[in-house]
Short mmCIF file of C-alpha atoms in Angstrom, two decimals:
data_model
loop_
_atom_site.label_atom_id
_atom_site.label_comp_id
_atom_site.label_asym_id
_atom_site.label_seq_id
_atom_site.Cartn_x
_atom_site.Cartn_y
_atom_site.Cartn_z
CA MET A 1 15.17 0.93 -14.97
CA PRO A 2 16.35 -2.35 -14.45
CA ASP A 3 14.97 -5.63 -15.72
CA MET A 4 12.85 -7.93 -13.26
CA PHE A 5 11.72 -11.30 -12.79
CA CYS A 6 9.10 -12.63 -11.22
CA PHE A 7 7.32 -16.47 -11.63
CA GLN A 8 4.55 -15.91 -8.82
CA CYS A 9 1.22 -15.65 -10.56
CA GLU A 10 0.01 -18.16 -13.36
CA GLN A 11 -0.28 -15.81 -15.68
CA THR A 12 3.48 -15.24 -15.38
CA ALA A 13 5.03 -14.78 -19.17
CA GLY A 14 5.56 -17.60 -21.56
CA GLY A 15 4.25 -19.29 -18.08
CA THR A 16 8.14 -19.41 -17.01
CA GLY A 17 8.48 -16.00 -15.43
CA CYS A 18 8.14 -11.81 -16.58
CA GLN A 19 11.46 -10.25 -17.35
CA GLY A 20 12.95 -7.17 -18.97
CA ARG A 21 10.53 -4.07 -18.28
CA ALA A 22 7.40 -5.23 -17.31
CA GLY A 23 5.56 -7.77 -16.23
CA VAL A 24 1.83 -9.58 -17.64
CA CYS A 25 -0.02 -7.77 -14.46
CA GLY A 26 1.23 -4.45 -15.71
CA LYS A 27 3.81 -4.07 -12.77
CA LYS A 28 7.34 -2.25 -14.11
CA ALA A 29 10.36 -3.86 -13.53
CA ASN A 30 11.16 -0.64 -11.21
CA THR A 31 7.73 -2.10 -9.12
CA ALA A 32 8.93 -5.18 -9.27
CA THR A 33 12.68 -4.78 -7.99
CA LEU A 34 11.07 -2.58 -5.14
CA GLN A 35 8.96 -5.18 -4.31
CA ASP A 36 12.36 -7.71 -4.05
CA GLU A 37 13.82 -5.01 -2.10
CA LEU A 38 10.84 -5.11 0.32
CA THR A 39 10.73 -8.36 0.81
CA GLY A 40 14.70 -8.58 1.68
CA ALA A 41 14.56 -5.98 3.83
CA LEU A 42 11.28 -8.39 5.48
CA ILE A 43 14.01 -11.05 5.63
CA GLY A 44 16.49 -8.73 7.36
CA LEU A 45 13.71 -7.91 9.71
CA ALA A 46 13.03 -11.53 10.61
CA ARG A 47 16.52 -12.37 11.07
CA THR A 48 17.04 -9.68 14.02
CA ALA A 49 13.54 -10.81 15.35
CA MET A 50 14.86 -14.27 15.85
CA ASN A 51 17.49 -12.84 17.83
CA SER A 52 15.49 -10.42 19.46
CA THR A 53 11.96 -9.79 20.97
CA PRO A 54 9.15 -8.14 18.21
CA THR A 55 6.54 -6.19 19.61
CA ALA A 56 2.76 -5.99 18.37
CA GLU A 57 3.71 -3.30 15.61
CA THR A 58 7.00 -5.30 14.55
CA HIS A 59 3.94 -8.26 13.47
CA LYS A 60 2.02 -5.16 11.73
CA THR A 61 4.87 -3.85 9.67
CA VAL A 62 5.51 -7.64 9.04
CA ILE A 63 1.74 -8.39 7.99
CA GLU A 64 1.07 -5.49 5.93
CA GLY A 65 5.37 -6.12 3.72
CA LEU A 66 4.34 -9.42 3.34
CA PHE A 67 0.11 -8.42 1.65
CA THR A 68 1.99 -5.12 -0.47
CA THR A 69 4.07 -8.15 -2.43
CA ILE A 70 1.06 -9.80 -3.63
CA THR A 71 0.38 -9.77 -7.22
CA ASN A 72 -2.24 -7.31 -7.87
CA VAL A 73 -2.05 -4.98 -4.72
CA SER A 74 0.82 -2.21 -5.00
CA PHE A 75 1.69 -0.82 -8.20
CA ASP A 76 2.85 2.49 -6.52
CA ASP A 77 5.82 2.95 -6.21
CA GLU A 78 6.54 5.45 -3.55
CA ALA A 79 3.89 2.96 -1.32
CA ILE A 80 6.41 0.53 -1.45
CA GLU A 81 9.91 2.70 -0.49
CA CYS A 82 6.94 4.09 2.54
CA GLN A 83 7.27 -0.10 3.41
CA ILE A 84 10.93 -0.70 2.84
CA ALA A 85 11.52 2.58 5.47
CA LYS A 86 8.58 1.29 7.32
CA THR A 87 10.61 -2.38 7.65
CA GLU A 88 13.90 -0.75 8.22
CA ALA A 89 12.77 1.43 11.01
CA ALA A 90 11.38 -1.41 12.67
CA LYS A 91 14.81 -3.15 12.56
CA GLN A 92 16.13 -0.89 13.86
CA ALA A 93 14.09 -0.31 17.27
CA MET A 94 14.19 -3.87 17.25
CA ALA A 95 18.12 -3.82 17.76
CA PRO A 96 18.84 -0.07 17.67
CA GLN A 97 22.84 -1.11 18.85
CA CYS A 98 23.57 -2.57 15.35
CA SER A 99 24.09 0.30 13.00
CA SER A 100 26.51 1.56 15.48
CA CYS A 101 28.42 -1.81 15.22
CA ALA A 102 31.80 -2.14 14.36
CA SER A 103 31.85 -6.31 13.83
CA LYS A 104 29.17 -6.80 11.65
CA CYS A 105 27.81 -10.17 12.71
CA VAL A 106 25.55 -10.38 9.74
CA ARG A 107 22.65 -12.30 11.60
CA ASN A 108 20.12 -9.49 10.53
CA ASP A 109 21.59 -8.09 7.25
CA ASN A 110 18.63 -7.71 4.59
CA TYR A 111 18.57 -10.47 1.85
CA ASP A 112 19.12 -10.08 -1.81
CA MET A 113 16.53 -11.60 -4.06
CA GLN A 114 18.88 -12.26 -6.87
CA ASN A 115 20.59 -15.32 -4.47
CA LEU A 116 17.05 -16.89 -3.82
CA TRP A 117 16.30 -16.37 -8.22
CA THR A 118 19.16 -17.69 -9.61
CA ASP A 119 19.52 -20.90 -6.79
CA ASN A 120 19.05 -24.66 -7.73
CA GLU A 121 15.69 -24.99 -9.06
CA ASP A 122 14.70 -27.38 -6.78
CA ILE A 123 15.84 -25.28 -3.32
CA ARG A 124 14.42 -22.53 -4.67
CA SER A 125 11.46 -23.67 -5.68
CA LEU A 126 10.58 -24.79 -2.12
CA LYS A 127 11.45 -21.91 -1.06
CA SER A 128 9.02 -19.94 -3.09
CA LEU A 129 6.41 -22.30 -2.37
CA ILE A 130 7.12 -20.51 1.58
CA LEU A 131 7.63 -17.07 0.28
CA PHE A 132 4.72 -16.92 -1.42
CA GLY A 133 2.72 -19.06 0.70
CA ILE A 134 2.97 -16.69 3.70
CA ARG A 135 2.15 -13.56 0.97
CA GLY A 136 -1.64 -14.94 0.87
CA MET A 137 -1.01 -15.93 4.58
CA ALA A 138 -0.50 -12.23 5.39
CA ALA A 139 -3.43 -10.91 3.83
CA TYR A 140 -5.85 -13.95 5.73
CA ALA A 141 -3.39 -12.41 9.01
CA TYR A 142 -4.35 -8.84 7.72
CA HIS A 143 -7.92 -8.74 7.34
CA ALA A 144 -8.26 -10.61 11.16
CA LEU A 145 -6.08 -7.72 12.46
CA VAL A 146 -8.42 -4.69 11.63
CA LEU A 147 -11.08 -6.68 13.27
CA GLY A 148 -8.86 -6.58 16.75
CA TYR A 149 -8.46 -10.55 15.97
CA THR A 150 -4.74 -11.95 16.07
CA ASP A 151 -2.38 -14.95 16.87
CA ASP A 152 0.87 -15.31 18.16
CA GLU A 153 1.55 -18.77 16.62
CA VAL A 154 0.65 -17.38 13.36
CA ASN A 155 2.87 -14.40 13.72
CA LEU A 156 6.09 -15.84 14.95
CA PHE A 157 5.57 -18.09 11.78
CA PHE A 158 6.25 -15.29 9.77
CA TYR A 159 9.66 -14.85 11.24
CA LYS A 160 10.25 -18.07 11.07
CA ALA A 161 9.49 -18.75 7.92
CA LEU A 162 11.00 -15.56 6.30
CA ALA A 163 14.63 -16.48 7.94
CA ALA A 164 15.04 -19.57 6.07
CA ILE A 165 14.36 -18.27 2.83
CA GLY A 166 17.52 -16.39 3.29
CA GLU A 167 19.67 -19.77 4.75
CA GLU A 168 21.03 -22.49 3.49
CA LEU A 169 18.65 -25.38 4.00
CA ASP A 170 18.70 -28.80 2.28
CA ALA A 171 15.18 -29.96 0.55
CA ASP A 172 13.69 -32.47 2.85
CA THR A 173 14.37 -29.55 5.66
CA LEU A 174 12.26 -26.95 3.25
CA LEU A 175 9.72 -29.22 2.68
CA ALA A 176 8.54 -29.72 5.84
CA LEU A 177 8.52 -26.15 6.55
CA VAL A 178 6.70 -26.43 3.92
CA MET A 179 4.08 -28.28 5.07
CA GLU A 180 4.48 -26.29 8.21
CA THR A 181 2.71 -23.10 6.26
CA GLY A 182 -0.13 -25.11 4.81
CA ASN A 183 -0.52 -26.08 9.09
CA VAL A 184 -0.26 -22.83 10.52
CA ASN A 185 -2.45 -21.07 7.61
CA LEU A 186 -4.94 -23.36 8.21
CA LYS A 187 -5.04 -21.26 11.85
CA CYS A 188 -4.57 -18.28 10.51
CA MET A 189 -7.64 -19.53 7.71
CA GLU A 190 -9.70 -20.28 11.70
CA LEU A 191 -8.86 -17.08 13.03
CA LEU A 192 -10.02 -15.36 10.02
CA ASP A 193 -13.53 -16.88 10.41
CA ARG A 194 -13.65 -16.45 14.04
CA ALA A 195 -12.89 -12.76 13.39
CA ASN A 196 -15.65 -12.64 10.38
CA THR A 197 -18.50 -14.67 12.25
CA GLU A 198 -17.89 -12.86 15.76
CA THR A 199 -17.99 -9.35 14.62
CA TYR A 200 -21.10 -9.73 11.60
CA GLY A 201 -22.44 -13.31 12.78
CA THR A 202 -22.97 -16.50 10.42
CA PRO A 203 -23.59 -16.62 6.85
CA GLU A 204 -26.85 -16.82 5.93
CA PRO A 205 -27.48 -17.97 2.02
CA THR A 206 -28.81 -15.19 0.27
CA LYS A 207 -29.97 -13.64 -2.86
CA VAL A 208 -27.64 -10.83 -4.39
CA THR A 209 -29.08 -9.02 -7.60
CA MET A 210 -26.30 -8.15 -9.86
CA ASN A 211 -29.27 -4.76 -11.56
CA ILE A 212 -27.73 -1.21 -10.50
CA GLU A 213 -30.97 0.34 -9.37
CA ALA A 214 -30.67 4.42 -10.44
CA GLY A 215 -29.55 6.85 -8.52
CA PRO A 216 -25.87 7.26 -6.87
CA PHE A 217 -23.93 4.36 -6.10
CA ILE A 218 -20.13 2.86 -5.52
CA VAL A 219 -18.66 -0.27 -5.95
CA VAL A 220 -16.33 -1.58 -3.31
CA SER A 221 -13.91 -4.39 -4.67
CA GLY A 222 -11.55 -7.20 -2.52
CA HIS A 223 -11.97 -8.94 0.44
CA ASP A 224 -12.45 -6.67 3.65
CA LEU A 225 -15.10 -6.76 5.51
CA TYR A 226 -14.16 -4.09 7.83
CA ASP A 227 -13.73 -1.23 5.21
CA LEU A 228 -17.37 -2.34 4.08
CA HIS A 229 -19.09 -1.99 7.16
CA LEU A 230 -16.98 1.55 7.53
CA LEU A 231 -18.66 2.33 3.95
CA LEU A 232 -22.10 1.42 5.24
CA GLU A 233 -22.03 3.33 8.06
CA GLN A 234 -20.30 6.20 6.60
CA THR A 235 -23.08 6.32 3.87
CA LYS A 236 -26.57 6.07 5.81
CA GLY A 237 -29.15 8.51 4.82
CA LYS A 238 -27.33 9.28 2.24
CA GLY A 239 -29.01 8.61 -1.01
CA ILE A 240 -25.50 5.94 -1.57
CA ASN A 241 -26.22 2.24 -2.67
CA ILE A 242 -23.65 -0.01 -2.20
CA TYR A 243 -22.39 -2.38 -4.72
CA THR A 244 -19.64 -5.25 -3.63
CA HIS A 245 -17.52 -6.48 -6.49
CA GLY A 246 -15.33 -9.69 -6.82
CA GLU A 247 -14.39 -11.00 -3.75
CA MET A 248 -16.89 -9.15 -2.04
CA LEU A 249 -19.98 -10.83 -2.93
CA PRO A 250 -20.28 -13.23 0.12
CA ALA A 251 -20.44 -9.70 2.39
CA HIS A 252 -24.19 -10.07 1.73
CA ALA A 253 -24.74 -13.56 3.93
CA TYR A 254 -23.54 -11.44 7.11
CA PRO A 255 -26.17 -11.00 9.10
CA ALA A 256 -24.68 -7.23 10.29
CA LEU A 257 -23.75 -6.19 6.89
CA LYS A 258 -26.94 -7.12 5.13
CA ALA A 259 -28.54 -5.55 7.67
CA TYR A 260 -28.07 -2.02 5.56
CA PRO A 261 -30.69 -1.87 3.74
CA HIS A 262 -28.23 0.36 0.81
CA LEU A 263 -26.35 -2.68 0.78
CA LYS A 264 -28.13 -3.77 -2.82
CA GLY A 265 -25.94 -6.13 -5.12
CA ASN A 266 -23.45 -7.32 -6.66
CA PHE A 267 -21.16 -5.32 -9.63
CA GLY A 268 -20.06 -7.40 -12.41
CA THR A 269 -18.28 -10.75 -12.40
CA ALA A 270 -14.67 -11.08 -11.72
CA TRP A 271 -12.12 -9.80 -10.69
CA GLN A 272 -10.22 -10.16 -14.78
CA ASN A 273 -13.21 -8.28 -16.91
CA GLN A 274 -12.86 -4.90 -14.73
CA GLN A 275 -11.62 -2.53 -17.55
CA LYS A 276 -13.87 -3.61 -19.40
CA GLU A 277 -16.92 -3.39 -16.89
CA PHE A 278 -15.46 -0.09 -15.38
CA ASP A 279 -15.08 1.39 -18.67
CA GLY A 280 -17.20 4.73 -18.22
CA LEU A 281 -18.64 3.93 -14.68
CA PRO A 282 -20.89 6.38 -13.63
CA ALA A 283 -19.69 5.83 -9.56
CA PRO A 284 -16.58 5.21 -7.49
CA VAL A 285 -15.18 2.04 -7.36
CA LEU A 286 -13.01 1.97 -3.70
CA PHE A 287 -10.33 -1.11 -3.94
CA THR A 288 -9.63 -2.81 0.00
CA THR A 289 -7.32 -5.68 -1.39
CA ASN A 290 -5.82 -7.47 -4.15
CA CYS A 291 -7.40 -7.48 -7.78
CA LEU A 292 -6.32 -3.46 -8.81
CA MET A 293 -5.12 -3.98 -12.65
CA PRO A 294 -3.50 -1.25 -14.58
CA VAL A 295 -6.50 1.27 -14.56
CA LYS A 296 -7.74 3.24 -17.90
CA GLN A 297 -7.94 6.26 -18.20
CA SER A 298 -11.29 6.24 -18.93
CA TYR A 299 -12.33 5.43 -15.64
CA SER A 300 -9.27 6.76 -13.64
CA ASP A 301 -10.98 9.56 -11.61
CA ARG A 302 -13.06 7.08 -9.75
CA ILE A 303 -10.78 4.85 -8.43
CA PHE A 304 -10.15 4.82 -4.16
CA THR A 305 -7.99 2.70 -2.72
CA THR A 306 -7.01 1.79 0.97
CA GLU A 307 -5.25 -0.29 3.48
CA VAL A 308 -1.93 -1.60 1.87
CA VAL A 309 -3.73 -1.36 -1.42
CA ALA A 310 -1.85 1.55 -3.99
CA TYR A 311 -2.16 2.91 -7.81
CA PRO A 312 0.15 6.09 -8.66
CA GLU A 313 -2.13 8.94 -9.04
CA MET A 314 -5.13 7.07 -7.76
CA VAL A 315 -6.31 8.80 -4.16
CA HIS A 316 -5.34 6.69 -1.70
CA ILE A 317 -7.85 6.71 1.83
CA ASP A 318 -5.59 6.96 4.28
CA GLU A 319 -5.91 4.83 7.98
CA ASP A 320 -8.41 7.31 9.55
CA LYS A 321 -10.86 5.33 7.18
CA ASP A 322 -12.54 8.94 6.13
CA PHE A 323 -14.50 7.68 3.18
CA THR A 324 -15.62 11.19 2.46
CA PRO A 325 -14.03 11.50 -1.21
CA VAL A 326 -15.68 8.32 -2.40
CA ILE A 327 -18.85 9.54 -0.89
CA ASN A 328 -18.79 12.92 -3.11
CA LYS A 329 -17.23 11.53 -5.78
CA ALA A 330 -20.51 8.91 -6.17
CA LEU A 331 -23.10 11.93 -5.72
CA GLU A 332 -21.16 14.20 -8.19
CA LEU A 333 -21.22 10.95 -10.73
CA GLY A 334 -25.09 10.63 -9.87
CA GLY A 335 -25.34 6.39 -10.82
CA TYR A 336 -27.42 5.60 -13.25
CA ARG A 337 -30.44 7.08 -14.84
CA GLU A 338 -32.46 4.23 -14.43
CA LEU A 339 -32.12 0.53 -13.71
CA HIS A 340 -28.71 -0.83 -15.42
CA PRO A 341 -29.64 -4.16 -15.84
CA MET A 342 -26.24 -6.61 -15.70
CA THR A 343 -25.56 -10.01 -16.36
CA GLY A 344 -23.05 -12.81 -15.21
CA ILE A 345 -21.05 -14.67 -17.97
CA ASN A 346 -23.65 -17.87 -18.67
CA GLY A 347 -26.76 -14.58 -18.46
CA GLY A 348 -28.18 -15.11 -15.20
CA ASP A 349 -28.82 -11.80 -13.34
CA THR A 350 -29.25 -13.66 -10.09
CA LEU A 351 -26.32 -15.48 -6.99
CA THR A 352 -26.64 -16.92 -4.58
CA THR A 353 -24.29 -16.91 -1.78
CA GLY A 354 -23.76 -17.66 2.43
CA PHE A 355 -23.27 -21.28 2.21
CA ALA A 356 -20.68 -21.17 4.87
CA ARG A 357 -19.86 -23.98 7.41
CA GLY A 358 -22.70 -23.30 9.59
CA THR A 359 -25.36 -23.48 6.82
CA VAL A 360 -24.16 -26.43 5.49
CA LEU A 361 -23.82 -28.46 9.05
CA SER A 362 -27.22 -27.46 10.35
CA VAL A 363 -28.56 -29.70 7.43
CA ALA A 364 -26.15 -31.82 7.69
CA ASP A 365 -28.38 -34.80 8.35
CA LYS A 366 -30.58 -33.99 4.93
CA VAL A 367 -27.17 -34.03 3.56
CA ILE A 368 -25.90 -37.47 5.22
CA ASP A 369 -29.31 -39.37 4.05
CA ALA A 370 -29.73 -37.68 0.73
CA VAL A 371 -26.15 -39.75 0.64
CA LYS A 372 -27.16 -42.70 2.18
CA ALA A 373 -30.07 -43.05 -0.11
CA GLY A 374 -27.89 -42.08 -3.37
CA ALA A 375 -29.72 -39.22 -4.11
CA ILE A 376 -26.25 -37.34 -3.73
CA LYS A 377 -23.80 -39.61 -5.44
CA HIS A 378 -21.10 -36.92 -5.53
CA PHE A 379 -19.19 -33.75 -3.74
CA PHE A 380 -17.30 -31.20 -6.58
CA LEU A 381 -15.15 -27.96 -4.31
CA VAL A 382 -14.85 -26.34 -8.01
CA GLY A 383 -13.23 -23.45 -6.95
CA GLY A 384 -10.44 -20.61 -6.50
CA CYS A 385 -9.29 -18.13 -8.40
CA ASP A 386 -10.33 -16.86 -11.55
CA GLY A 387 -7.71 -15.20 -14.29
CA ALA A 388 -7.88 -13.76 -17.72
CA ARG A 389 -5.59 -17.09 -19.75
CA PRO A 390 -7.22 -19.18 -22.49
CA GLY A 391 -8.69 -22.35 -20.90
CA ARG A 392 -10.93 -21.24 -17.35
CA ASN A 393 -13.89 -22.40 -19.57
CA TYR A 394 -13.03 -25.32 -18.48
CA TYR A 395 -14.32 -24.63 -14.78
CA THR A 396 -17.99 -23.36 -16.34
CA ASP A 397 -17.98 -26.51 -18.84
CA PHE A 398 -17.01 -29.07 -15.47
CA VAL A 399 -19.44 -27.83 -14.01
CA LYS A 400 -22.04 -27.79 -16.55
CA GLN A 401 -21.47 -31.60 -17.10
CA THR A 402 -21.61 -33.10 -13.66
CA PRO A 403 -23.96 -35.25 -13.13
CA LYS A 404 -27.98 -34.06 -11.43
CA ASP A 405 -26.73 -36.59 -8.75
CA THR A 406 -23.98 -34.33 -7.48
CA ILE A 407 -23.32 -31.24 -5.51
CA ILE A 408 -21.10 -28.30 -6.08
CA LEU A 409 -19.32 -26.65 -3.56
CA THR A 410 -17.81 -23.57 -4.63
CA LEU A 411 -15.55 -20.22 -3.12
CA ALA A 412 -13.35 -17.11 -4.18
CA CYS A 413 -13.08 -15.47 -7.70
CA GLY A 414 -13.41 -18.69 -10.14
CA LYS A 415 -16.54 -18.89 -8.90
CA TYR A 416 -17.72 -16.11 -11.10
CA ARG A 417 -17.18 -18.78 -14.33
CA PHE A 418 -20.63 -20.21 -12.89
CA ASN A 419 -22.23 -19.08 -9.88
CA ASP A 420 -24.82 -17.37 -12.55
CA LEU A 421 -26.15 -21.63 -13.31
CA ASP A 422 -29.62 -22.58 -12.30
CA LEU A 423 -28.70 -26.35 -11.87
CA GLY A 424 -32.08 -27.10 -9.61
CA GLU A 425 -32.00 -28.53 -6.19
CA ILE A 426 -31.21 -31.69 -4.63
CA GLY A 427 -33.42 -32.31 -1.54
CA GLY A 428 -33.99 -28.87 -1.37
CA LEU A 429 -30.43 -28.45 -0.92
CA PRO A 430 -29.19 -26.49 -4.55
CA ARG A 431 -27.13 -28.07 -6.25
CA ILE A 432 -24.43 -25.04 -6.80
CA MET A 433 -23.30 -23.59 -2.92
CA ASP A 434 -21.01 -20.63 -2.24
CA MET A 435 -19.40 -20.93 0.30
CA GLY A 436 -17.45 -17.42 -0.02
CA GLN A 437 -14.36 -16.30 -0.16
CA CYS A 438 -10.49 -17.93 -0.43
CA ASN A 439 -10.36 -18.04 2.83
CA ASP A 440 -13.58 -19.92 3.33
CA ALA A 441 -11.25 -22.74 2.55
CA TYR A 442 -11.62 -23.01 5.87
CA SER A 443 -15.63 -23.64 5.78
CA ALA A 444 -15.06 -26.55 3.46
CA ILE A 445 -11.96 -28.22 4.91
CA GLN A 446 -14.61 -28.58 8.14
CA VAL A 447 -17.76 -29.62 6.35
CA ALA A 448 -15.99 -32.25 4.52
CA ILE A 449 -13.99 -33.10 7.82
CA ALA A 450 -17.66 -33.24 9.65
CA LEU A 451 -19.06 -35.08 6.96
CA ALA A 452 -15.79 -37.62 7.13
CA GLY A 453 -17.07 -38.20 10.79
CA ALA A 454 -20.72 -38.72 10.20
CA PHE A 455 -19.29 -42.13 7.70
CA GLU A 456 -16.61 -43.00 9.96
CA CYS A 457 -14.10 -43.07 7.44
CA GLY A 458 -10.69 -40.03 6.16
CA VAL A 459 -11.49 -37.30 4.03
CA ASN A 460 -10.02 -39.03 0.98
CA GLU A 461 -12.22 -41.69 1.52
CA LEU A 462 -15.40 -39.17 1.02
CA PRO A 463 -17.39 -39.04 -2.51
CA LEU A 464 -15.14 -35.65 -2.55
CA THR A 465 -12.98 -34.25 -5.34
CA LEU A 466 -11.48 -30.92 -5.32
CA VAL A 467 -11.02 -29.09 -8.73
CA LEU A 468 -9.33 -25.90 -8.42
CA SER A 469 -8.12 -23.13 -10.47
CA TRP A 470 -4.89 -20.52 -8.90
CA TYR A 471 -3.90 -17.50 -10.03
CA GLU A 472 -1.70 -16.09 -6.80
CA GLN A 473 -0.36 -16.52 -3.07
CA LYS A 474 -3.54 -17.36 -1.71
CA ALA A 475 -4.14 -19.70 -3.85
CA VAL A 476 -1.05 -21.13 -3.03
CA CYS A 477 -1.55 -21.01 0.83
CA ILE A 478 -4.56 -22.92 0.39
CA LEU A 479 -2.83 -25.30 -1.85
CA LEU A 480 -0.26 -25.41 1.12
CA SER A 481 -3.27 -26.25 4.22
CA LEU A 482 -4.84 -29.16 1.82
CA LEU A 483 -1.93 -31.23 1.18
CA ALA A 484 -0.79 -30.58 4.85
CA LEU A 485 -4.06 -31.71 6.15
CA GLY A 486 -3.14 -35.08 3.19
CA ILE A 487 -5.94 -34.07 1.03
CA LYS A 488 -4.80 -36.10 -2.33
CA ASN A 489 -5.78 -36.61 -5.45
CA ILE A 490 -6.63 -32.97 -6.24
CA TYR A 491 -6.81 -31.37 -9.96
CA LEU A 492 -5.40 -28.28 -10.50
CA GLY A 493 -5.42 -25.68 -13.11
CA PRO A 494 -5.37 -23.93 -15.88
CA THR A 495 -2.09 -24.66 -15.58
CA LEU A 496 0.76 -25.98 -13.10
CA PRO A 497 2.80 -22.86 -11.13
CA ALA A 498 6.06 -21.62 -12.91
CA PHE A 499 7.91 -21.78 -9.75
CA VAL A 500 6.92 -25.61 -8.82
CA SER A 501 9.73 -27.67 -10.50
CA PRO A 502 10.07 -31.09 -12.42
CA ASN A 503 11.26 -32.88 -8.73
CA ILE A 504 9.49 -31.58 -6.67
CA LEU A 505 6.49 -31.68 -8.71
CA ASN A 506 6.83 -34.75 -8.38
CA VAL A 507 7.39 -35.59 -5.26
CA LEU A 508 3.75 -33.84 -4.72
CA VAL A 509 2.47 -36.36 -7.19
CA GLU A 510 3.72 -39.00 -5.82
CA LYS A 511 2.45 -37.89 -2.28
CA PHE A 512 -0.89 -36.10 -2.87
CA GLY A 513 -1.88 -37.34 -6.31
CA ILE A 514 -2.07 -33.58 -7.58
CA SER A 515 -2.99 -33.76 -10.96
CA PRO A 516 -3.13 -30.94 -13.63
CA ILE A 517 -6.69 -30.88 -15.23
CA SER A 518 -7.58 -32.21 -18.93
CA THR A 519 -10.70 -32.24 -20.30
CA PRO A 520 -14.10 -32.02 -18.48
CA GLU A 521 -15.38 -35.23 -20.28
CA ALA A 522 -11.77 -36.81 -19.53
CA ASP A 523 -11.36 -35.65 -15.94
CA LEU A 524 -15.46 -36.37 -15.00
CA LYS A 525 -15.03 -39.64 -16.71
CA LYS A 526 -11.96 -40.19 -14.82
CA ILE A 527 -13.01 -39.29 -11.75
CA LEU A 528 -16.90 -41.32 -11.56
CA GLY A 529 -15.77 -44.62 -13.39
#
């Protein structure tokens, strides 16, 4: 088994990189090596596309391939090998004459990722920001694509960015491409926002129980609303309840999804607690996107995957989306015999979601009046990825210590650190407003832009501070979008990315004022004065 190198997520070994036989996420070295091979093949496909005309099917192959390489998506070597073969076939279809050409021009050769991992650390850092950013963006593009929404600018940028990773480029050129990645990701998040809202309606504030009713049920994890919708349709009238998990929580706020009476509530807390929370679970779990952890034997017979998510020996639901195996397993296991109470990490058993931009902007006049009257002194966007590394209790403590005249906007799974808290209201508005999934950072950005317009100032002049937690690549592309918009003075934790070199970090600090988190007390004092 070959040794591996990977430093794309926050939990990477020693804060520098996973090496040797396995990664902290649970991936074996061979799996990580295959993901590098897939990335190299995608760069070869991008090189070919830059000199040819890619099709819609080529776009899909690139998006799926990048999505496959996100942390906690695929642990299955066979699935990754199939994706590599699909990538090679797409390249062959675009340039069939190249395979038999006697005069190789190397313009469509695959890329050896070892060249990146051993490159000058600043060049490696900038290329990693691009690569990990487009991996995250690909997940958003995929979710939009399954709903029938696509964008040529986004699709073509994947080829440009991938090809650049295999080229000899200077730091200034790469830094400009990093900012372009952020701008294109903003467009991609807007695309997904439109896909979700035009398909399922504008999210509405909704209270969601964490208690699990007696009887058969299915837990749905991940981000893909389309998969949830299909499962809701296929379980109608079967006496099976559906519970969301992790980043699927915001689904309860979409009118077309909440209309299903058997969409009952939310199971458990954030993704990193699944091995404990799924232990002995009397129900199946369907994983639709990332956040899958190595599966324990105690529940291995009830894990199902779909889309590009894959784990060895787990049942995979193919593109036909026939969830019969999941449904049958739910009926077989039977669920809990009586009401099963569950709570968040702070003891609350009810969560509220649905404060996307449509809701917040509908009461913008109240928000503006409250700010002008001094009832709201500051806004905090506290959100991002959750994870298992010690120190993430910072975000719980930070929110608990925010003054009563402040509002906390939140999104992504980082909110599970505090979203079961009841911090009261200001002028009828809850102090904690869950704006949705990680991609709903687009909503938060639109709210900030609207408020800046109302107060006739720049976003950086608003009484608004971003306190973000990161774990994987979707957090990277969101951060790049915020930087591309010129948003400054972001607090980032629990650690800084291992793939950002000291020199590149200095550039980001000097240009954008990025600060590592310290303690809630010190940071609040610095922010509020």
